[in-house]
Coordinates of C-alpha atoms and ligand atoms in Angstrom, one line a residue:
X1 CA -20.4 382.0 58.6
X2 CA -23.2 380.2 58.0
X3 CA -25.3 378.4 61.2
X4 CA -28.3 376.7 61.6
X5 CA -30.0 376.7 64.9
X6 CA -32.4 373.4 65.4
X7 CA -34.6 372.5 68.1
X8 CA -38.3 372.3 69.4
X9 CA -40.8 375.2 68.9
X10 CA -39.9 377.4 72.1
X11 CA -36.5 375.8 72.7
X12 CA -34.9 379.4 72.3
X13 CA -33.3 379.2 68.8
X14 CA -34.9 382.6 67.7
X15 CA -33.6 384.3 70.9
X16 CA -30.2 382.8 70.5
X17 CA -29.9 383.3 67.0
X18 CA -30.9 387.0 67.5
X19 CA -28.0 387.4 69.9
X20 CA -25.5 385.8 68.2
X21 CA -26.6 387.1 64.5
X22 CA -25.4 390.8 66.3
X23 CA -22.4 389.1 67.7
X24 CA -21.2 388.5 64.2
X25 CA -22.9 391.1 61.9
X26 CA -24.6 388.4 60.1
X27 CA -28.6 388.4 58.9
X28 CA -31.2 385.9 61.3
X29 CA -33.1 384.0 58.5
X30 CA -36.1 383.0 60.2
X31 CA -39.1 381.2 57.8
X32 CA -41.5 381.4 60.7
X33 CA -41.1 385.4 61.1
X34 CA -41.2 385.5 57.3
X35 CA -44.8 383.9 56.8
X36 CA -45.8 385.9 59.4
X37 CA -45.2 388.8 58.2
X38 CA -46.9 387.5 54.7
X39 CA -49.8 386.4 56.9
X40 CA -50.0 390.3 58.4
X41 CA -49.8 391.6 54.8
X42 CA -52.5 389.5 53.8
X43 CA -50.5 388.3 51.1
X44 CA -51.1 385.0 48.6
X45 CA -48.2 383.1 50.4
X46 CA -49.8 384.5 53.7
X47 CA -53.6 383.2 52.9
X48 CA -52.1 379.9 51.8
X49 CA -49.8 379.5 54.7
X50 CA -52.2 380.3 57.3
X51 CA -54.0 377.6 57.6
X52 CA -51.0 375.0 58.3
X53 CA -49.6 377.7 60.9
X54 CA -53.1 378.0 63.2
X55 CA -53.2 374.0 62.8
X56 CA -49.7 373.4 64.1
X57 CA -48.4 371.7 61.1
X58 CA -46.0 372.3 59.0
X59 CA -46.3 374.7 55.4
X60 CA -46.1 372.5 52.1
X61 CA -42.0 372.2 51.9
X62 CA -41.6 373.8 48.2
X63 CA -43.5 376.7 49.6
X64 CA -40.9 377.3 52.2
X65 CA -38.1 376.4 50.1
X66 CA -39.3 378.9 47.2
X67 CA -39.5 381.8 50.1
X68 CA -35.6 380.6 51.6
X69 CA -34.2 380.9 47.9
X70 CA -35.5 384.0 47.4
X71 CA -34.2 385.0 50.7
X72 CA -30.9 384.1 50.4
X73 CA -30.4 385.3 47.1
X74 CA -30.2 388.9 49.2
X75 CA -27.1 390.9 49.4
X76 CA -26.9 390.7 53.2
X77 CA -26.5 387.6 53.0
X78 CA -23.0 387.0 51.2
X79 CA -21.6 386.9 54.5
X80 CA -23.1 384.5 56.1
X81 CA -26.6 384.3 58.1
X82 CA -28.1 382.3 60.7
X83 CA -31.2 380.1 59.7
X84 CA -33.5 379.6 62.5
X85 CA -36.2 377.5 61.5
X86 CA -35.3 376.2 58.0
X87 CA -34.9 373.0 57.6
X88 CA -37.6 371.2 59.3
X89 CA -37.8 368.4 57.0
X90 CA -35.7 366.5 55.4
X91 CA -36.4 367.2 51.9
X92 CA -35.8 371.1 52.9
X93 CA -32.2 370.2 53.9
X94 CA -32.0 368.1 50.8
X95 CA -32.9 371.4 49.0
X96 CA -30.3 373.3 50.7
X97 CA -27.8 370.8 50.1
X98 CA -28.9 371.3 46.5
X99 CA -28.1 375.1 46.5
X100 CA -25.0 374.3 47.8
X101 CA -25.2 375.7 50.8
X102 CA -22.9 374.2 53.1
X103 CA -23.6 375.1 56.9
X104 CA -20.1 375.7 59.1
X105 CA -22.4 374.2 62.1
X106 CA -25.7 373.1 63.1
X107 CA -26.8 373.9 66.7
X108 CA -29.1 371.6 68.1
X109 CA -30.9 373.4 71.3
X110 CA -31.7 370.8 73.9
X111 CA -35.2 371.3 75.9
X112 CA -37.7 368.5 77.2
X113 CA -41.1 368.5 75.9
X114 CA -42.4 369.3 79.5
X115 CA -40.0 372.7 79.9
X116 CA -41.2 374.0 76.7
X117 CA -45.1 373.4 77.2
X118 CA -44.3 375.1 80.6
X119 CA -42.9 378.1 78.7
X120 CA -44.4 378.7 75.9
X121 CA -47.5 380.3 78.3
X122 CA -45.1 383.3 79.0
X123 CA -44.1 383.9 75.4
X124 CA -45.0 386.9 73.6
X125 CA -44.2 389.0 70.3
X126 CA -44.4 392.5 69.3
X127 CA -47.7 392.9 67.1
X128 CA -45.8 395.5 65.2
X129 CA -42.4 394.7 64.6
X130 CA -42.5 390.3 66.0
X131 CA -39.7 391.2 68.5
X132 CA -39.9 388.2 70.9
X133 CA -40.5 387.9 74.4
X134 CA -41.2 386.3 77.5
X135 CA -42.9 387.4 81.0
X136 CA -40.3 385.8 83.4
X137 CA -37.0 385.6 80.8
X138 CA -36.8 388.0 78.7
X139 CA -39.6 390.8 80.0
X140 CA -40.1 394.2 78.8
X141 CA -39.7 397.2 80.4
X142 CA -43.6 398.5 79.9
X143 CA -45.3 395.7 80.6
X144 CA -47.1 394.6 77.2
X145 CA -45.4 397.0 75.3
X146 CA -42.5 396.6 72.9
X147 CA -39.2 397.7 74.0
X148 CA -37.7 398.2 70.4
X149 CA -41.2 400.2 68.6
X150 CA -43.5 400.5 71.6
X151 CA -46.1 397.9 70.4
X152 CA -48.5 396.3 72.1
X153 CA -47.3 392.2 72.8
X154 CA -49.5 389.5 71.6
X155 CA -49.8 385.7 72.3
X156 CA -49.2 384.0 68.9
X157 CA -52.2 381.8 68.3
X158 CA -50.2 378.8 67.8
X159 CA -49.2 379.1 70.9
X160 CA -52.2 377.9 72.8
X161 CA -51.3 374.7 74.5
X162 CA -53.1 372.2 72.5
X163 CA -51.2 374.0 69.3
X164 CA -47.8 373.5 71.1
X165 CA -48.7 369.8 71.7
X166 CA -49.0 369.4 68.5
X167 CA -46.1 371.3 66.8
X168 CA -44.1 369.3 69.8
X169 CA -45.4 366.1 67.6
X170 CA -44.6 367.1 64.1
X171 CA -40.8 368.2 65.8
X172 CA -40.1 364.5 67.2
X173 CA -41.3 363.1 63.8
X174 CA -40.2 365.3 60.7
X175 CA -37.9 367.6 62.2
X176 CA -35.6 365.8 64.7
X177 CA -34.4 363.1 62.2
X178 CA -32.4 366.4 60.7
X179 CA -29.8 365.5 64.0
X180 CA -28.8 362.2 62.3
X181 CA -28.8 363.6 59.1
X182 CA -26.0 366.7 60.6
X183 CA -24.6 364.6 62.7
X184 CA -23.6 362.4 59.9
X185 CA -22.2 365.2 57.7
X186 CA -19.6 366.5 61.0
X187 CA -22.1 369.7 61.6
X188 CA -23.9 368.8 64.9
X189 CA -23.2 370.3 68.1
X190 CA -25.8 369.9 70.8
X191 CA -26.4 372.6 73.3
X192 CA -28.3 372.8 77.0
X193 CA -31.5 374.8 76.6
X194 CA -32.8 374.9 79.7
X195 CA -29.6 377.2 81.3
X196 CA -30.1 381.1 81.1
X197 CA -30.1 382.6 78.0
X198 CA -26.3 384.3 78.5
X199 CA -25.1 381.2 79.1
X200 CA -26.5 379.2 76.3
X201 CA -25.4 382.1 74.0
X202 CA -21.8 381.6 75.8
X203 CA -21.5 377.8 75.3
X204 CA -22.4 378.8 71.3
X205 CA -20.3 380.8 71.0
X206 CA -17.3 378.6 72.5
X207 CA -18.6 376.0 69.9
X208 CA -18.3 378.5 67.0
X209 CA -14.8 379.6 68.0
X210 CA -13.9 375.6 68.0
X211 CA -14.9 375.4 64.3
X212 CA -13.6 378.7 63.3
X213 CA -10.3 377.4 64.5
Ligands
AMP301 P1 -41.6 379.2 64.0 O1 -41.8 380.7 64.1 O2 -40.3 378.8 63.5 O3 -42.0 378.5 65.2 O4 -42.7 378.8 62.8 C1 -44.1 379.0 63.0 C2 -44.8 378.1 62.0 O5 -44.5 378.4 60.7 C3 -44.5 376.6 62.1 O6 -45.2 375.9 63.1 C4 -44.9 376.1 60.7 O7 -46.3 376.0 60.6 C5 -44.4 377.3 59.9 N1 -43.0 377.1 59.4 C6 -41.9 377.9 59.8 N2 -40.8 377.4 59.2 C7 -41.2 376.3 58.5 C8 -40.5 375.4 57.6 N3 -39.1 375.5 57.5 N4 -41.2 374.4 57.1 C9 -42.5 374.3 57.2 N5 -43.2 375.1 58.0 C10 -42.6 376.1 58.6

């Protein structure tokens, strides 16, 4: 099975797709958890990629299309994965479409810009291990410390509110055209993001059953 969660920065797909990646035994493929970890290792790809993730925009496209096509070429990935934060541009899903990688569905998470600058103030990640968080939904049970490898939680600096307004703007304009572009192909389901987090992952699944037949 092969899915593809869409959506604003903070709209909830890496939550969702986390969830329902263990539902089904299938790999999340997340770019953004990917360059971070580069940018912790201090890597080339990190250094370069840095400086378009503290600035809110987005990483050159063949850079993030070489790191996906590495990516997918894993073994844990015959199956079927989740990507949750690739394609954010056009030309990356024209890129995908060139691997021949057909998605079975594209999930479009639905949250106003207002709800998500209102959230993203709570959300946190693990330091260690980038397990994500968030004070009031999804809280640990040490405060500030990771319930999967007991790290201490961080704010990610792109988070800061004038970041968020920003990443919000680069969404509307080179990543939400993707919705007519899935839409046109038979792949787009649109989901309500601002419900709890059970219920969004139960109104996915209920559209994944529908295409599974
Ligand atoms: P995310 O964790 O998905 O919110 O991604 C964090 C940041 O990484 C984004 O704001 C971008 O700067 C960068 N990034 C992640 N995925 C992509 C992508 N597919 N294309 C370009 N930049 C990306």
């Amino acid at each position: 099975m092969k899915l593809m969660f869409l959506g604003a920065p903070g709209a909830g797909k890496g939550t969702q797709a986390e969830v329902v990646a263990k539902n089904h035994s299938i790999p999340t493929i997340s770019t953004g958890a990917l360059l971070r970890t580069a940018m912790k290792e201090g890597t080339e790809l990190g250094i370069k990629a840095k400086s378009f993730i503290d600035a809110g925009n987005l990483v050159p496209d063949d850079v993030v299309i070489g790191i996906i096509k590495e990516r997918l070429a894993e073994d844990d990935c015959k199956n079927g994965f989740i990507l949750d934060g690739f394609p954010r541009t056009v030309p990356q899903a024209e890129a995908l479409d060139a691997m021949n990688i057909n998605m079975d569905l594209v999930i479009s998470i639905e949250v106003s810009d207002e709800a998500i600058i209102k959230r993203m103030s709570g959300r946190r990640l693990c330091g260690e291990c980038g397990a994500s968080y968030h004070t009031v939904y999804i809280p640990t049970k040490v405060e500030g410390i990771c319930d999967v490898c007991g790290g201490k939680l961080i704010m990610r600096a792109d988070d800061k509110p004038e970041t968020v307004i920003s990443r919000l703007g680069v969404y509307h304009e080179q990543t939400e055209p993707l919705k007519d572009y899935y839409s046109a192909r038979g792949k787009l389901v649109l989901v309500d993001g601002t419900d709890t987090i059970e219920n969004i992952t139960a109104e996915i699944e209920k559209k994944l059953e529908a295409v599974e037949g």
